[in-house]
Coordinates of C-alpha atoms in Angstrom, one line a residue:
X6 CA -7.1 -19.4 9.6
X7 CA -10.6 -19.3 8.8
X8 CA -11.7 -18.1 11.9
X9 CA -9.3 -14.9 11.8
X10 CA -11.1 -14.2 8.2
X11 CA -14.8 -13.7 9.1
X12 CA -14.4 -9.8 8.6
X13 CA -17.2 -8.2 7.1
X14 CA -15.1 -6.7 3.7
X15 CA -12.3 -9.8 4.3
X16 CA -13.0 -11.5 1.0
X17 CA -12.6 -8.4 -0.9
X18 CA -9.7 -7.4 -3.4
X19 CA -7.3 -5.2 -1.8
X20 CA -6.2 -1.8 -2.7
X21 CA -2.9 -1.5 -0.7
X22 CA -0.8 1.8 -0.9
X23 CA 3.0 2.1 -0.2
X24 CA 4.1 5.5 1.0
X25 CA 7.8 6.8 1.4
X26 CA 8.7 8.1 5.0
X27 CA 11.9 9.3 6.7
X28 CA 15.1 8.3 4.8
X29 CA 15.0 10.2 1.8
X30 CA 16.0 8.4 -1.4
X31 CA 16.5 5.3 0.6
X32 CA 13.1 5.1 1.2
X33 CA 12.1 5.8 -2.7
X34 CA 13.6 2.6 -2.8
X35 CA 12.1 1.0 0.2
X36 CA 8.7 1.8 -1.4
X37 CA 9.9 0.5 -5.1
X38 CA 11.0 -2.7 -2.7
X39 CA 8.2 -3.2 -1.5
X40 CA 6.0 -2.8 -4.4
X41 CA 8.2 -5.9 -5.8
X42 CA 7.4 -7.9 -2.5
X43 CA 3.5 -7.5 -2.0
X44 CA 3.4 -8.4 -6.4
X45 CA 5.2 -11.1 -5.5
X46 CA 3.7 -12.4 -3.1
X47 CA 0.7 -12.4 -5.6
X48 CA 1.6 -13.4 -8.5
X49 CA 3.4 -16.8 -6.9
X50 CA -0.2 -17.6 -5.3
X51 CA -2.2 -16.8 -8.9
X52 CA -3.5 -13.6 -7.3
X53 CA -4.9 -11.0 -9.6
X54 CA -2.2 -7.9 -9.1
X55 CA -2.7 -4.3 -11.3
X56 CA -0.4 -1.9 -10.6
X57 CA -2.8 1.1 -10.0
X58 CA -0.6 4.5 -9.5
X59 CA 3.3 4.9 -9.1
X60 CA 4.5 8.5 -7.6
X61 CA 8.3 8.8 -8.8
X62 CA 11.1 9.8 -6.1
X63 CA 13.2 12.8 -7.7
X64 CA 16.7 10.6 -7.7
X65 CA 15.3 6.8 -7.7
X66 CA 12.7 4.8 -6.2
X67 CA 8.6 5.6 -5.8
X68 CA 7.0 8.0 -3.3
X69 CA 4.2 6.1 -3.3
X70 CA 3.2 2.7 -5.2
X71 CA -0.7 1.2 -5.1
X72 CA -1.8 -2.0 -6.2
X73 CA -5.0 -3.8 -6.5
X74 CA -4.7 -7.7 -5.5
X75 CA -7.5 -9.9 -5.8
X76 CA -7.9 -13.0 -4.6
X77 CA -9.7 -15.1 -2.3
X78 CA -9.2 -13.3 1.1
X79 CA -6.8 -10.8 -0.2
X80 CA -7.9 -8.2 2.5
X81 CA -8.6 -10.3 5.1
X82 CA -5.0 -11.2 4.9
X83 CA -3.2 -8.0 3.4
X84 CA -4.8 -6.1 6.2
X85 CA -2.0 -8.1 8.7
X86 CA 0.5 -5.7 6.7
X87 CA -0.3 -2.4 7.8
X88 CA 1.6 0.0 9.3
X89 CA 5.5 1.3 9.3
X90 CA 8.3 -1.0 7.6
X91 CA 11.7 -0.3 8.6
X92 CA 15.0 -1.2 6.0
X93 CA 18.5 -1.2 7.9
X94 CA 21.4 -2.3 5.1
X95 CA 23.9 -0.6 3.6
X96 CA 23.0 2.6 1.4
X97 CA 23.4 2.3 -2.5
X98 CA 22.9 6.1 -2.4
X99 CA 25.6 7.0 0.1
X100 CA 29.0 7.1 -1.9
X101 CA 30.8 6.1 1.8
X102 CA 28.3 3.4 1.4
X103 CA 27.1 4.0 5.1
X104 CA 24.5 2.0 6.6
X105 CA 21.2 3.5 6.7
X106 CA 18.0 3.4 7.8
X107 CA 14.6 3.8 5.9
X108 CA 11.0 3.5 6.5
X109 CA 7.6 3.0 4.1
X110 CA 3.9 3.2 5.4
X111 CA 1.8 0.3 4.4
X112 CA -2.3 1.2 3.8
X113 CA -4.4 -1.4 3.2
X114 CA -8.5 -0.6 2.2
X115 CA -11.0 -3.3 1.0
X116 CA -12.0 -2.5 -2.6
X117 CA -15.7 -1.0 -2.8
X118 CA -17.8 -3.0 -5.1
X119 CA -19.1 -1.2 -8.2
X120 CA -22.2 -3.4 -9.1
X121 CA -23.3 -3.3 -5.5
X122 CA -23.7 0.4 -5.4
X123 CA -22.8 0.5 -2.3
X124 CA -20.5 3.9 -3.0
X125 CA -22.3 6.1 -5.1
X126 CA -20.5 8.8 -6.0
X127 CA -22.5 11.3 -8.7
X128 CA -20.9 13.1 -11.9
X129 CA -21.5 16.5 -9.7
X130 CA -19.4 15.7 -7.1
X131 CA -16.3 14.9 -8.9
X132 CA -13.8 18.2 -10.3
X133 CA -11.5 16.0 -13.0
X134 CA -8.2 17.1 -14.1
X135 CA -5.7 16.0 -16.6
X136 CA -1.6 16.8 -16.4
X137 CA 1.4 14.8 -17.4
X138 CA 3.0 11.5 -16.1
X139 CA 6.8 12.6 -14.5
X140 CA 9.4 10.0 -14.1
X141 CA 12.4 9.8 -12.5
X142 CA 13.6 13.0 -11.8
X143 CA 10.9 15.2 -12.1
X144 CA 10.8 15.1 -15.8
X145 CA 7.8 14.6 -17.9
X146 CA 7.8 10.9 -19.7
X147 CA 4.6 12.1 -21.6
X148 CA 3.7 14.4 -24.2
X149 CA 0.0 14.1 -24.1
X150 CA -1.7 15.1 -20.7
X151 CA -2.9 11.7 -19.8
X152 CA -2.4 11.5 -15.5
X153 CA -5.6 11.9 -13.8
X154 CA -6.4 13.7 -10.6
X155 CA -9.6 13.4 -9.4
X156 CA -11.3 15.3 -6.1
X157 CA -14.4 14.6 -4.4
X158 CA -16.2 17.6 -4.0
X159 CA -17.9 16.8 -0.6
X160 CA -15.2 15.3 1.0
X161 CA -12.6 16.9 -0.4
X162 CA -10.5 13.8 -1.0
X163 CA -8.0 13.8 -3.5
X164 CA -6.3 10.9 -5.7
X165 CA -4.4 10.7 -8.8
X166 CA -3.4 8.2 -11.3
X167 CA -0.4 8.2 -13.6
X168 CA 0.8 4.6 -14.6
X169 CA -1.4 4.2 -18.0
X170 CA -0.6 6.7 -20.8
X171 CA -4.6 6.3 -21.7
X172 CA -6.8 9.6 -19.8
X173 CA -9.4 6.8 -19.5
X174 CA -7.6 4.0 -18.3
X175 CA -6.0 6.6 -15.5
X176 CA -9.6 7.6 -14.8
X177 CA -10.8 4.0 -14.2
X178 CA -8.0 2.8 -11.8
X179 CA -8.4 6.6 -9.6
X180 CA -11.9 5.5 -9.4
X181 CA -11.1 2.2 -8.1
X182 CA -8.9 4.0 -5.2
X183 CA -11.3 7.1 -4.7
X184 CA -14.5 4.3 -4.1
X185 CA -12.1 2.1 -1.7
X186 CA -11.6 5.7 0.4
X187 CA -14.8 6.5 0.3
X188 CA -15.6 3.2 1.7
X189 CA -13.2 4.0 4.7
X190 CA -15.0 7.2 5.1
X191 CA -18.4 5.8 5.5
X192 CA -17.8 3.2 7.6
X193 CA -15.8 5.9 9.2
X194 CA -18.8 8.3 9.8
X195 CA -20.8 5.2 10.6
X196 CA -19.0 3.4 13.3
X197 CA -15.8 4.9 14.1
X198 CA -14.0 2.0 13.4
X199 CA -11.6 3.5 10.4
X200 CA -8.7 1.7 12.4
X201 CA -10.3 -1.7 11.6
X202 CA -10.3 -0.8 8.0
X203 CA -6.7 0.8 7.6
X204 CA -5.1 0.6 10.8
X205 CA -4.0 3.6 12.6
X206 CA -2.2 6.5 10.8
X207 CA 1.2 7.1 12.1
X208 CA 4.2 8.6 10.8
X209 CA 6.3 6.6 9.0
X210 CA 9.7 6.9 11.2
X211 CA 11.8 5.5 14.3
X212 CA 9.6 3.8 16.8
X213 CA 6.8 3.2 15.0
X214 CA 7.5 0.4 12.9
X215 CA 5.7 -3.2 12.5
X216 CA 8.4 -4.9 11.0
X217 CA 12.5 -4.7 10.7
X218 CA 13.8 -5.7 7.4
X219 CA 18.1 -6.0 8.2
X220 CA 20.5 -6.5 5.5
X221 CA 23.3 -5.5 6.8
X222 CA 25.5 -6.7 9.2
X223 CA 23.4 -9.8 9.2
X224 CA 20.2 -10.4 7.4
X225 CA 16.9 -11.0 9.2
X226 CA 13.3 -10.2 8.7
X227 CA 11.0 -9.5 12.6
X228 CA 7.9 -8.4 13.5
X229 CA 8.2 -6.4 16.3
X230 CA 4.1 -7.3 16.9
X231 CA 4.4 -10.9 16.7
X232 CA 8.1 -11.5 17.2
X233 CA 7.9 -14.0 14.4
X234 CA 11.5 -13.2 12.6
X235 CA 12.7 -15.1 9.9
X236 CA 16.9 -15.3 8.3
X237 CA 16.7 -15.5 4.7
X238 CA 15.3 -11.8 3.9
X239 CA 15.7 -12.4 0.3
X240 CA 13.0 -14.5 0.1
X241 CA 10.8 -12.6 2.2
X242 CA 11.4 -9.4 -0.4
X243 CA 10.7 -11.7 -3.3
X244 CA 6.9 -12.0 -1.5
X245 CA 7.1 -15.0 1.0
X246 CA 5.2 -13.6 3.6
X247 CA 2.8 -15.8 4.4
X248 CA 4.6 -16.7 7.7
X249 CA 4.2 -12.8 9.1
X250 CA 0.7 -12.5 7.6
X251 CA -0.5 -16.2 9.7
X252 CA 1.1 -14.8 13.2
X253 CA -0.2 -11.4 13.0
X254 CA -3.7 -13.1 12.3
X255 CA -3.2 -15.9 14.7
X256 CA -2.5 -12.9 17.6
X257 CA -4.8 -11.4 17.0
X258 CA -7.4 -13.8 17.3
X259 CA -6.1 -14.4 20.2
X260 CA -6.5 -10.7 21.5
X261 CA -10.0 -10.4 20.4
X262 CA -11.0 -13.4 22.8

């Protein structure tokens, strides 16, 4: 295992991002799943988890979830996880409780390091603006205007921040996610080699996904990369995962020789 963490940014903390893709609410609920699974996984290894921004679905669920996991290797090993997730089980949403099909993108970026200064990013640069936190639904959970959005001038990137109801805590954790993109971007500009960093950028629908989470008729957990597949999915939501994580490294190991 050592030998398939050696990556330059490996040993960082993880910023890892959970978008909704085809399904509709279903896949609110995949995200808001999966959010559960990666903090689990954490939190049973004593990893450092912060949940960094949550996106509300309008019935249920997240749009998008990001969290910040620390750790010894926590990108080296997080990285194993990106791409489309796929959830087959019978729909809580449907009232003919039909079985459905959802997917979730998985991004995964090394966390920039502030005391290195290795991502400078000036007061100039940055246009800041302030509106409020929505919840379930659409509605507004906050009075005060305390949700960040933050864009970088010269890039034109865009992130925003809505879990805290402090302006300044918001601020802090959309800088955290704004200096792990820029990261990206340079080594982007720089080598070419984004795909190392966050893996390739594919719609999240049929045909594209890493991974097949069943619940219904059976239950059953398989990586279409590694074909490691596991029967007790319940413990793989709750955040065991380690056995995916191991034979995607393992592979590709092997592929790189």
């Amino acid at each position: 295992m050592q030998l398939t963490l050696s990556g330059q940014y490996d040993d960082r903390p993880a910023i890892l991002t959970i978008h909704s893709g085809a399904g509709g609410t279903d896949s609110h609920d995949w995200v808001e799943m999966l959010v559960g699974m990666y903090a689990g996984w954490a939190s049973s290894r004593n990893r450092p988890v912060q949940v960094l921004d949550t996106a509300y679905g309008d019935e249920a669920g997240l749009r998008t979830g990001t969290l910040e996991i620390g750790g010894q290797h926590a990108f080296g090993y997080l990285n194993a996880e990106v791409g489309v997730h796929r959830l087959v089980r019978m729909s809580p949403f449907d009232p003919a409780r039909r079985r459905q099909t959802s997917f979730a993108r998985v991004e995964v970026l090394p966390a920039a390091l502030e005391e290195s200064g290795e991502v400078d990013i000036r007061p100039d640069d940055l246009k800041m603006d302030f509106f409020r936190s929505s919840g379930p639904g659409g509605q507004n959970v906050q009075k005060v205007a305390s949700a960040v959005r933050l864009t970088h001038l010269p890039t034109g990137l865009v992130v925003t921040c809505q879990t805290e109801r402090s302006q300044h805590q918001n601020r802090d954790y959309a800088m955290r996610i704004l200096r792990a993109r820029l990261l990206a971007l340079r080594e982007q500009e720089r080598a070419q080699q984004l795909s190392n960093l966050r893996g390739v950028r594919v719609s999240a629908e049929w045909g594209n996904q890493i991974r097949s989470y069943v619940l219904h008729p059976y239950k059953s957990v398989k990586d279409h990369r590694t074909d490691f597949q596991v029967g007790n999915a319940d413990a793989v939501l709750a955040g065991e995962i380690d056995g995916f994580i191991e034979a995607y490294l393992v592979s590709k190991l092997g592929n790189d020789k």
